[in-house]
């Protein structure tokens, strides 16, 4: 199988999963939106977004679906099954709609837009994202004050997914330190080699630098 990826948040998440599982995949850096590249990738994903997993003449896109497939192939409990599966799905669902979404809003304004010249920072959107982040982080803080990981006593894909945007917090500057249990949980995740540096040894050009912090809209 081949995993097409980039260094952006969702592809990074999938590479981290694959490296954690020691999945039997070939990694290939891809830029579907680069000039002349769209027609190569459109048959694999009509949305032209990454990651994309290709194998046995079929393609699979969306990070969660790929994580499920790789975990099943590896016979790993990273993707929980059985009695723990509903708990994992709960955190995946809640996280994407609340914590990760808030992180994404702030990261998009302070990071993505500045990397790719998509316009000035919209401070209103940043403030909205920060408000939502504080609300979600408080819920996450309460949960993690009583447990080491989100699902039972070992890392699961719910932890990986919840933390999708946190490796980019050098530019997003979310107030993670205000939430000691969340900070402890993320430091714990950073101790996992595959999460901390998923691109080690791969041909993976760096993201464009953030050109300042932009000007308020």
Short mmCIF file of C-alpha atoms in Angstrom, two decimals:
data_model
loop_
_atom_site.label_atom_id
_atom_site.label_comp_id
_atom_site.label_asym_id
_atom_site.label_seq_id
_atom_site.Cartn_x
_atom_site.Cartn_y
_atom_site.Cartn_z
CA UNK A 1 0.00 0.00 0.00
CA UNK A 2 1.01 3.60 -0.54
CA UNK A 3 0.15 6.54 1.69
CA UNK A 4 0.13 9.94 0.02
CA UNK A 5 0.74 12.65 2.58
CA UNK A 6 1.92 16.17 3.30
CA UNK A 7 3.00 17.95 6.50
CA UNK A 8 -0.40 19.54 7.08
CA UNK A 9 -2.42 18.52 10.16
CA UNK A 10 -4.61 15.66 8.93
CA UNK A 11 -1.94 14.03 6.75
CA UNK A 12 0.52 14.41 9.65
CA UNK A 13 -1.94 12.61 11.89
CA UNK A 14 -2.18 9.70 9.47
CA UNK A 15 1.58 9.40 9.05
CA UNK A 16 1.91 9.35 12.85
CA UNK A 17 -0.61 6.51 13.03
CA UNK A 18 1.19 4.56 10.31
CA UNK A 19 4.58 5.01 11.98
CA UNK A 20 3.17 4.10 15.40
CA UNK A 21 1.68 0.90 13.95
CA UNK A 22 4.80 0.16 11.89
CA UNK A 23 2.35 -0.21 9.01
CA UNK A 24 3.54 -1.87 5.83
CA UNK A 25 3.03 1.14 3.63
CA UNK A 26 5.14 3.16 1.25
CA UNK A 27 5.10 6.87 2.02
CA UNK A 28 4.94 9.40 -0.82
CA UNK A 29 4.83 13.15 -0.36
CA UNK A 30 2.11 14.68 -2.53
CA UNK A 31 0.81 18.11 -3.57
CA UNK A 32 -2.54 17.58 -5.33
CA UNK A 33 -3.18 21.31 -5.62
CA UNK A 34 0.18 22.08 -7.20
CA UNK A 35 0.08 23.12 -10.88
CA UNK A 36 -0.44 20.14 -13.15
CA UNK A 37 -1.03 17.65 -10.32
CA UNK A 38 -4.81 17.62 -9.92
CA UNK A 39 -5.58 15.08 -12.64
CA UNK A 40 -3.16 12.57 -11.14
CA UNK A 41 -4.91 12.62 -7.76
CA UNK A 42 -8.53 13.26 -8.69
CA UNK A 43 -9.24 9.57 -9.47
CA UNK A 44 -7.88 8.73 -5.99
CA UNK A 45 -9.83 11.42 -4.14
CA UNK A 46 -12.28 13.71 -5.94
CA UNK A 47 -11.75 16.29 -3.19
CA UNK A 48 -7.99 16.39 -3.93
CA UNK A 49 -7.30 16.39 -0.20
CA UNK A 50 -4.72 14.34 1.68
CA UNK A 51 -4.14 11.79 3.12
CA UNK A 52 -4.92 9.08 0.58
CA UNK A 53 -4.19 5.38 1.06
CA UNK A 54 -3.92 3.29 -2.10
CA UNK A 55 -3.76 -0.48 -2.27
CA UNK A 56 -5.18 -3.42 -4.23
CA UNK A 57 -6.46 -1.07 -6.91
CA UNK A 58 -8.56 0.93 -4.46
CA UNK A 59 -8.10 4.26 -2.70
CA UNK A 60 -9.24 5.27 0.76
CA UNK A 61 -9.36 8.88 1.90
CA UNK A 62 -10.11 10.69 5.17
CA UNK A 63 -7.73 10.33 8.10
CA UNK A 64 -10.11 8.46 10.40
CA UNK A 65 -10.95 5.83 7.79
CA UNK A 66 -7.27 5.30 7.01
CA UNK A 67 -6.41 5.02 10.71
CA UNK A 68 -9.13 2.40 11.12
CA UNK A 69 -7.85 0.41 8.14
CA UNK A 70 -4.20 0.52 9.22
CA UNK A 71 -5.04 -0.42 12.80
CA UNK A 72 -7.16 -3.36 11.67
CA UNK A 73 -4.42 -4.56 9.32
CA UNK A 74 -1.90 -4.37 12.18
CA UNK A 75 -4.28 -6.11 14.63
CA UNK A 76 -3.71 -3.19 16.98
CA UNK A 77 -5.98 -1.78 19.66
CA UNK A 78 -4.99 1.76 18.72
CA UNK A 79 -8.41 1.77 17.05
CA UNK A 80 -10.52 0.34 19.82
CA UNK A 81 -13.06 -2.39 19.22
CA UNK A 82 -15.41 -4.26 21.50
CA UNK A 83 -16.62 -2.59 24.68
CA UNK A 84 -14.16 0.33 24.36
CA UNK A 85 -15.25 1.31 20.85
CA UNK A 86 -18.24 3.48 21.85
CA UNK A 87 -16.03 5.44 24.27
CA UNK A 88 -13.45 6.02 21.55
CA UNK A 89 -16.12 7.07 19.05
CA UNK A 90 -17.56 9.49 21.60
CA UNK A 91 -14.23 11.29 21.93
CA UNK A 92 -13.64 11.25 18.18
CA UNK A 93 -17.04 12.79 17.55
CA UNK A 94 -16.88 15.34 20.36
CA UNK A 95 -13.26 16.24 19.68
CA UNK A 96 -13.72 16.95 15.98
CA UNK A 97 -16.79 19.11 16.62
CA UNK A 98 -15.38 20.97 19.62
CA UNK A 99 -11.73 20.83 20.70
CA UNK A 100 -10.09 20.09 17.34
CA UNK A 101 -12.44 22.45 15.51
CA UNK A 102 -11.52 25.33 17.84
CA UNK A 103 -7.83 24.56 17.39
CA UNK A 104 -8.35 24.49 13.63
CA UNK A 105 -10.02 27.92 13.55
CA UNK A 106 -7.15 29.60 15.38
CA UNK A 107 -4.45 27.67 13.52
CA UNK A 108 -6.01 28.53 10.16
CA UNK A 109 -5.89 32.26 10.89
CA UNK A 110 -2.47 32.41 12.54
CA UNK A 111 -0.81 29.60 10.64
CA UNK A 112 -2.32 28.38 7.36
CA UNK A 113 -3.35 31.78 6.00
CA UNK A 114 0.08 33.20 6.75
CA UNK A 115 1.95 30.24 5.27
CA UNK A 116 0.09 30.37 1.98
CA UNK A 117 -0.66 34.09 1.61
CA UNK A 118 -4.42 33.69 2.01
CA UNK A 119 -4.98 37.09 3.56
CA UNK A 120 -4.60 38.89 6.87
CA UNK A 121 -5.51 37.38 10.21
CA UNK A 122 -9.19 37.84 11.04
CA UNK A 123 -8.97 38.71 14.73
CA UNK A 124 -12.69 38.17 15.16
CA UNK A 125 -12.32 34.57 14.03
CA UNK A 126 -9.31 34.14 16.30
CA UNK A 127 -11.29 35.36 19.31
CA UNK A 128 -14.18 33.10 18.39
CA UNK A 129 -11.81 30.14 18.12
CA UNK A 130 -10.17 30.98 21.45
CA UNK A 131 -13.54 31.17 23.19
CA UNK A 132 -14.52 27.79 21.79
CA UNK A 133 -11.10 26.41 22.70
CA UNK A 134 -11.47 27.47 26.34
CA UNK A 135 -14.91 25.89 26.56
CA UNK A 136 -13.74 22.61 25.01
CA UNK A 137 -10.43 22.57 26.91
CA UNK A 138 -12.32 22.87 30.21
CA UNK A 139 -14.31 19.74 29.35
CA UNK A 140 -11.15 17.91 28.29
CA UNK A 141 -9.35 19.09 31.44
CA UNK A 142 -12.07 17.62 33.66
CA UNK A 143 -11.91 14.27 31.88
CA UNK A 144 -8.12 14.04 31.83
CA UNK A 145 -7.81 14.99 35.49
CA UNK A 146 -9.28 11.55 36.22
CA UNK A 147 -7.51 9.43 33.63
CA UNK A 148 -4.16 9.03 31.91
CA UNK A 149 -5.53 8.68 28.39
CA UNK A 150 -8.95 9.29 26.87
CA UNK A 151 -9.92 5.61 26.65
CA UNK A 152 -9.00 3.35 29.54
CA UNK A 153 -5.31 3.20 30.48
CA UNK A 154 -3.48 3.22 27.15
CA UNK A 155 -3.15 5.45 24.12
CA UNK A 156 -5.83 5.14 21.47
CA UNK A 157 -6.65 6.81 18.19
CA UNK A 158 -8.92 9.14 20.16
CA UNK A 159 -5.80 10.70 21.70
CA UNK A 160 -4.12 11.06 18.33
CA UNK A 161 -7.20 12.62 16.74
CA UNK A 162 -7.86 15.00 19.63
CA UNK A 163 -4.31 16.33 19.34
CA UNK A 164 -4.34 16.80 15.55
CA UNK A 165 -3.53 20.53 15.64
CA UNK A 166 -1.36 20.70 18.77
CA UNK A 167 1.96 20.02 16.97
CA UNK A 168 1.34 23.38 15.27
CA UNK A 169 0.82 25.32 18.47
CA UNK A 170 4.05 27.25 17.97
CA UNK A 171 2.08 29.35 15.48
CA UNK A 172 -1.48 28.91 16.82
CA UNK A 173 -0.41 29.95 20.35
CA UNK A 174 -3.37 28.34 22.08
CA UNK A 175 -3.23 28.72 25.89
CA UNK A 176 -2.57 25.04 26.54
CA UNK A 177 -0.62 25.75 29.74
CA UNK A 178 -3.82 27.03 31.36
CA UNK A 179 -5.03 23.43 31.49
CA UNK A 180 -2.54 21.31 33.47
CA UNK A 181 -4.16 17.93 32.86
CA UNK A 182 -4.45 18.60 29.12
CA UNK A 183 -0.83 19.76 29.07
CA UNK A 184 0.28 16.65 30.94
CA UNK A 185 -1.65 14.45 28.51
CA UNK A 186 -0.09 16.14 25.50
CA UNK A 187 3.45 15.92 26.92
CA UNK A 188 2.77 12.21 27.35
CA UNK A 189 1.75 11.96 23.71
CA UNK A 190 4.90 13.81 22.69
CA UNK A 191 6.95 11.06 24.33
CA UNK A 192 5.81 8.70 21.57
CA UNK A 193 8.42 8.86 18.80
CA UNK A 194 5.90 8.32 16.01
CA UNK A 195 3.84 11.27 17.22
CA UNK A 196 6.71 13.62 18.03
CA UNK A 197 8.50 13.19 14.69
CA UNK A 198 6.38 11.19 12.23
CA UNK A 199 8.39 12.41 9.22
CA UNK A 200 11.76 11.15 10.44
CA UNK A 201 13.60 9.60 7.51
CA UNK A 202 10.89 10.49 4.99
CA UNK A 203 11.16 12.76 1.96
CA UNK A 204 8.87 15.45 3.33
CA UNK A 205 9.61 19.09 2.44
CA UNK A 206 8.98 21.52 5.28
CA UNK A 207 5.86 23.65 5.34
CA UNK A 208 6.29 27.22 4.11
CA UNK A 209 7.31 29.51 6.97
CA UNK A 210 4.74 31.73 8.64
CA UNK A 211 5.40 35.22 7.30
CA UNK A 212 4.89 37.28 10.42
CA UNK A 213 1.50 37.26 12.08
CA UNK A 214 -0.37 39.23 9.47
CA UNK A 215 -2.52 42.29 10.02
CA UNK A 216 -5.96 42.30 11.61
CA UNK A 217 -8.84 42.37 9.15
#
